[in-house]
mmCIF file of C-alpha atoms in Angstrom:
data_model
loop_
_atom_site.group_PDB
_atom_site.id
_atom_site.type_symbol
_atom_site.label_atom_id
_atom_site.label_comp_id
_atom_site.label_asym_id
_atom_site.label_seq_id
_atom_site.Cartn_x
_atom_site.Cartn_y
_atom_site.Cartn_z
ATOM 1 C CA UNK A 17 153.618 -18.856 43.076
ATOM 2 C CA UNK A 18 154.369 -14.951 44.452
ATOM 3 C CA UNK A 19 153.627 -12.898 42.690
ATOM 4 C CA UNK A 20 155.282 -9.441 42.244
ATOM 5 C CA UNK A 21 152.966 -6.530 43.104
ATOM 6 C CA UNK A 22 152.993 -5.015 39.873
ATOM 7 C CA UNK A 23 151.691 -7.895 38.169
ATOM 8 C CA UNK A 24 148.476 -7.545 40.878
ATOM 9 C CA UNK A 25 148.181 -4.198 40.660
ATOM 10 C CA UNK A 26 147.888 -4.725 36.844
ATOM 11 C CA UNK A 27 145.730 -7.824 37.063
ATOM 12 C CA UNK A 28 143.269 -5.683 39.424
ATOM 13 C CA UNK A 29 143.351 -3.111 36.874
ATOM 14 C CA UNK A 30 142.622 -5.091 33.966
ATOM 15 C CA UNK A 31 140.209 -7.567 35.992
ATOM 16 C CA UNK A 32 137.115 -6.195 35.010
ATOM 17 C CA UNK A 33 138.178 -5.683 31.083
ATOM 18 C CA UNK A 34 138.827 -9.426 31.493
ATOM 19 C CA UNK A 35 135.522 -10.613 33.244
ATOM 20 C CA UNK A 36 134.074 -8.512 30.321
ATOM 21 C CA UNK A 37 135.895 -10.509 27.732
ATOM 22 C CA UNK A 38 135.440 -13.721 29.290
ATOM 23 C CA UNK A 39 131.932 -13.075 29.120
ATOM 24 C CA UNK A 40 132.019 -12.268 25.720
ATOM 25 C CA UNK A 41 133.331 -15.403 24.597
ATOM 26 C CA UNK A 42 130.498 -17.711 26.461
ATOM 27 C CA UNK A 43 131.854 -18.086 30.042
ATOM 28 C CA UNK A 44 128.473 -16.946 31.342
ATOM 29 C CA UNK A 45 127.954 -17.932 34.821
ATOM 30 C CA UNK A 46 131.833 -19.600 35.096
ATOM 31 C CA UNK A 47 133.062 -16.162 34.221
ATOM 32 C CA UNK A 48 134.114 -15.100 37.600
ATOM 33 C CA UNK A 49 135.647 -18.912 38.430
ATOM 34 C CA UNK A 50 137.462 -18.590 34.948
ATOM 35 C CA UNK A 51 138.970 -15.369 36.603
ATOM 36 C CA UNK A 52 140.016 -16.694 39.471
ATOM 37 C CA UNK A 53 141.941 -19.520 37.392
ATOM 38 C CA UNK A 54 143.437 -16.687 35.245
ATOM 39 C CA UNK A 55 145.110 -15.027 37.837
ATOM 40 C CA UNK A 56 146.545 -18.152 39.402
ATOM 41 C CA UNK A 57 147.833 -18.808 35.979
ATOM 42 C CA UNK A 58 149.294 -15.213 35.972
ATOM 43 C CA UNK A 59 150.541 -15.867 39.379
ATOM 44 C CA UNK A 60 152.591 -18.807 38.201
ATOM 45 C CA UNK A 61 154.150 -17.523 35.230
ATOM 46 C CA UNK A 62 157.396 -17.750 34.790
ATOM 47 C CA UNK A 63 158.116 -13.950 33.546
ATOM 48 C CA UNK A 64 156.138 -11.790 35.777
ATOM 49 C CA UNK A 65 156.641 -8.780 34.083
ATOM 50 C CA UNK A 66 155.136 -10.208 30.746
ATOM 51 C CA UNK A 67 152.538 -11.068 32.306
ATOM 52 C CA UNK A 68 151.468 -7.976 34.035
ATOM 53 C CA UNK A 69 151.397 -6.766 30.098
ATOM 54 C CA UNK A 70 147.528 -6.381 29.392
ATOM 55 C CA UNK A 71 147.994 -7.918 26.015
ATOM 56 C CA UNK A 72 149.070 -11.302 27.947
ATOM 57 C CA UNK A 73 146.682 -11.103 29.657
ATOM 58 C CA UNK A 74 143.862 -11.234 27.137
ATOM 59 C CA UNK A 75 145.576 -14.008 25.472
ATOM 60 C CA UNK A 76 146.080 -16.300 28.700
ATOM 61 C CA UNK A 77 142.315 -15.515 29.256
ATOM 62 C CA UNK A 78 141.670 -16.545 25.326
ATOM 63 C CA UNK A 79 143.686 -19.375 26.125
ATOM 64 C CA UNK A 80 141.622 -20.246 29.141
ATOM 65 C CA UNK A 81 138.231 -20.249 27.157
ATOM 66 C CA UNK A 82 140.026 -22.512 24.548
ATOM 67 C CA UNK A 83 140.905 -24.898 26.966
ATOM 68 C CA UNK A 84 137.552 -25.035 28.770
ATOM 69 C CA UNK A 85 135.776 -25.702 24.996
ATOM 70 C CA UNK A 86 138.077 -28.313 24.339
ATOM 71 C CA UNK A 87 137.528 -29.821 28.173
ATOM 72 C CA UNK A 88 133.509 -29.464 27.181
ATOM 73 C CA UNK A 89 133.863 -31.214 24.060
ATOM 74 C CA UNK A 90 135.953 -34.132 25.656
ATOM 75 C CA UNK A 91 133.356 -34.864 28.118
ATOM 76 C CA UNK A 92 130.210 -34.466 25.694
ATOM 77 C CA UNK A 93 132.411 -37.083 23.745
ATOM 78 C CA UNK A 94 132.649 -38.984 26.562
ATOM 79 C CA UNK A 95 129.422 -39.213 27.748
ATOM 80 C CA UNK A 96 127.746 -39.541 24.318
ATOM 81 C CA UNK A 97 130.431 -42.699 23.459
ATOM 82 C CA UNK A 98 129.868 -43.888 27.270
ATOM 83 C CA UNK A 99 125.514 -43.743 26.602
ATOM 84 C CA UNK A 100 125.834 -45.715 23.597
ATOM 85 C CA UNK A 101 127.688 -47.737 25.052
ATOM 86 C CA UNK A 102 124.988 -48.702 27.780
ATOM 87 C CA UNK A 103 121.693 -50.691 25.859
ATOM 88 C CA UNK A 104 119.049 -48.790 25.332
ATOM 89 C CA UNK A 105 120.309 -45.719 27.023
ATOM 90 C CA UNK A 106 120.818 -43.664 24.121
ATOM 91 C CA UNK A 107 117.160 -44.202 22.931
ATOM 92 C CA UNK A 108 115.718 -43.643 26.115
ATOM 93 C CA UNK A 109 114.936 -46.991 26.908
ATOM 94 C CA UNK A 110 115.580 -47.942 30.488
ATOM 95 C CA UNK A 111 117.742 -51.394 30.808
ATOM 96 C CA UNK A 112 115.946 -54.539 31.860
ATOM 97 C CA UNK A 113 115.835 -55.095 35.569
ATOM 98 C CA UNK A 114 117.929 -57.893 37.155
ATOM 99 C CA UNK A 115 116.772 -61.637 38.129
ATOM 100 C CA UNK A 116 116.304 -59.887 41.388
ATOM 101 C CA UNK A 117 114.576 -57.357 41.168
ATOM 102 C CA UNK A 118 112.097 -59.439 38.112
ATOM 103 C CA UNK A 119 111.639 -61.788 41.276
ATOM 104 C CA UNK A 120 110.794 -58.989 43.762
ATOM 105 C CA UNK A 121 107.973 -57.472 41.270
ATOM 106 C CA UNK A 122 106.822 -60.626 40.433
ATOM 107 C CA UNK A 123 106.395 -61.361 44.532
ATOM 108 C CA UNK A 124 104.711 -57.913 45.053
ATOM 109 C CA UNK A 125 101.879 -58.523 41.762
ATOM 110 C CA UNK A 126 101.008 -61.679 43.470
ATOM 111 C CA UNK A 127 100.679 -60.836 46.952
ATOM 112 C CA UNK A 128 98.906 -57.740 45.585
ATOM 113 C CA UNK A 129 96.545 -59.834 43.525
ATOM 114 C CA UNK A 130 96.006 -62.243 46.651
ATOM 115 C CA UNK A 131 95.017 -58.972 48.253
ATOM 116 C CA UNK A 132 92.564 -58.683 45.407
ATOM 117 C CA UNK A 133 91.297 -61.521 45.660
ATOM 118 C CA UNK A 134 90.567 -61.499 49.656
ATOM 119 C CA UNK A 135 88.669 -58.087 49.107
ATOM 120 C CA UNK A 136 85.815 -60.252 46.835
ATOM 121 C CA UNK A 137 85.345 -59.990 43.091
ATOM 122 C CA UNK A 138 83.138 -56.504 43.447
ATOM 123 C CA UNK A 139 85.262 -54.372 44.944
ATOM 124 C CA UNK A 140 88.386 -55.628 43.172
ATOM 125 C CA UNK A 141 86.722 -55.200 39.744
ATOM 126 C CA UNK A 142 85.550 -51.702 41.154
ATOM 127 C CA UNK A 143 89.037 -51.076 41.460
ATOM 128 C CA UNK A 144 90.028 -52.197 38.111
ATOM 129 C CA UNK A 145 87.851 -50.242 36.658
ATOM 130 C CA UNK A 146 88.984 -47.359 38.148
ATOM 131 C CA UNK A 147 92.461 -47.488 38.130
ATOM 132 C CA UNK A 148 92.849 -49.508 35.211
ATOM 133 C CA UNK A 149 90.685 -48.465 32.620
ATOM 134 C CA UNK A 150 90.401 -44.820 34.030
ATOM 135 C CA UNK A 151 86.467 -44.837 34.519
ATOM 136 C CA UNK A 152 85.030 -42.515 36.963
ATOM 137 C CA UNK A 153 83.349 -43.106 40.119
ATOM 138 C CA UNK A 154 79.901 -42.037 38.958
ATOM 139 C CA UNK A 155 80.036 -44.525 35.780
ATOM 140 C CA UNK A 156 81.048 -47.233 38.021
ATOM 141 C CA UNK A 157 78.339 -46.790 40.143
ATOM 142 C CA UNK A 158 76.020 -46.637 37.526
ATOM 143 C CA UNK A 159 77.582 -49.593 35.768
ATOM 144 C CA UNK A 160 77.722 -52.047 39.169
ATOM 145 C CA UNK A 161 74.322 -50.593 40.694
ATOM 146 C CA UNK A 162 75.560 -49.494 43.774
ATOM 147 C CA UNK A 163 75.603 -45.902 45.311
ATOM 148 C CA UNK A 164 79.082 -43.827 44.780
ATOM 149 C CA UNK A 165 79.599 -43.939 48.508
ATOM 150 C CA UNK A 166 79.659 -48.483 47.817
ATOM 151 C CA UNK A 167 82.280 -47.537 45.210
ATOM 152 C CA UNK A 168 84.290 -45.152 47.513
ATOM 153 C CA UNK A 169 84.117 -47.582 50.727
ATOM 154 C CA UNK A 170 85.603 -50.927 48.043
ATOM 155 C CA UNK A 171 87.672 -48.445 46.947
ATOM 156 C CA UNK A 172 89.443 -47.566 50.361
ATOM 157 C CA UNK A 173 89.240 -50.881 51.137
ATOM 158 C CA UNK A 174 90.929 -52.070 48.435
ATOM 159 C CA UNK A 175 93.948 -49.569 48.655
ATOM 160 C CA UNK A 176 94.028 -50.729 52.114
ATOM 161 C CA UNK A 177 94.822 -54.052 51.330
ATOM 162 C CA UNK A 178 97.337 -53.389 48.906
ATOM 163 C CA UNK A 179 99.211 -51.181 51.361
ATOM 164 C CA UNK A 180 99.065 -53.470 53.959
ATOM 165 C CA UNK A 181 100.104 -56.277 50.977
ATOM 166 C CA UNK A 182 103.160 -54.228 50.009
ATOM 167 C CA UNK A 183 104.002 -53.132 53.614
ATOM 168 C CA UNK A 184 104.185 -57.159 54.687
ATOM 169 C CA UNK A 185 106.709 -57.685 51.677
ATOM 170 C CA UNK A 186 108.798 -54.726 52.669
ATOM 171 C CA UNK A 187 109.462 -56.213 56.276
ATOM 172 C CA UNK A 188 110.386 -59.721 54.524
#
């Protein structure tokens, strides 16, 4: 792969002519990589002295930005034929979880709801409300009769437990 010094010297010449044009054609950002691979192609030819012609030169670079649309295309392919291949992936729809990991969230909701339950039915419908259904603090208060700071405290308490629920299930 040495390559002559007129075919560099031409290939530095005609280097910024052919960044230009690689541009032009939709390189972008890979312009300067596609370069790179240019001249190693260059280097490697067989005729040096044809290459070191400026005209072959524009056409190996063509011929470069060819090749990478056809590699691009392959792999959209690829990737489109692998995604419908997976269920639900190509809608957006995530697959269903394995018998394990059903097991482990069904493990978690019920120590969480234990949790619940050891916290007493006020605050754990105080945190329901809030969580669940989305009312605010103020409403809550006003709803249950009890000040907002009652509704903050069951509500601290409350994440608490389910912390301390999920952190004894994640040393099992």
């Amino acid at each position: 792969m040495a390559s002559t010094p007129s075919l560099e010297q031409a290939y530095l010449a005609q280097s910024q002519r052919l960044l230009r044009f690689l541009r032009a054609r939709g390189a972008g950002e890979a312009a300067e990589d596609l370069l790179q691979e240019l001249w190693l192609r260059l280097a490697a030819a067989s005729d040096p002295a044809a290459a070191a012609n400026p005209g072959y030169m524009l056409r190996a670079a063509d011929r470069l930005m060819i090749d990478r649309y056809r590699a691009e295309r392959q792999a959209a392919l690829r990737e489109k034929a692998w995604a419908e291949s997976q269920p639900g992936l190509a809608d957006n729809i995530a697959p269903a979880p394995g018998p394990d990991r059903e097991l482990a969230a069904r493990q978690e909701v019920a120590a969480i709801a234990r949790a619940l339950e050891e916290l007493g039915p006020r605050a754990a419908a105080i945190l329901r409300r809030h969580r669940i259904d989305g009312v605010a603090q103020r409403a809550i208060a006003d709803e249950f009769g009890v000040s907002l700071s009652t509704v903050e405290s069951d509500l601290r308490r409350a994440y608490a437990r389910i912390l301390a629920a999920r952190s004894a299930l994640d040393e099992v």
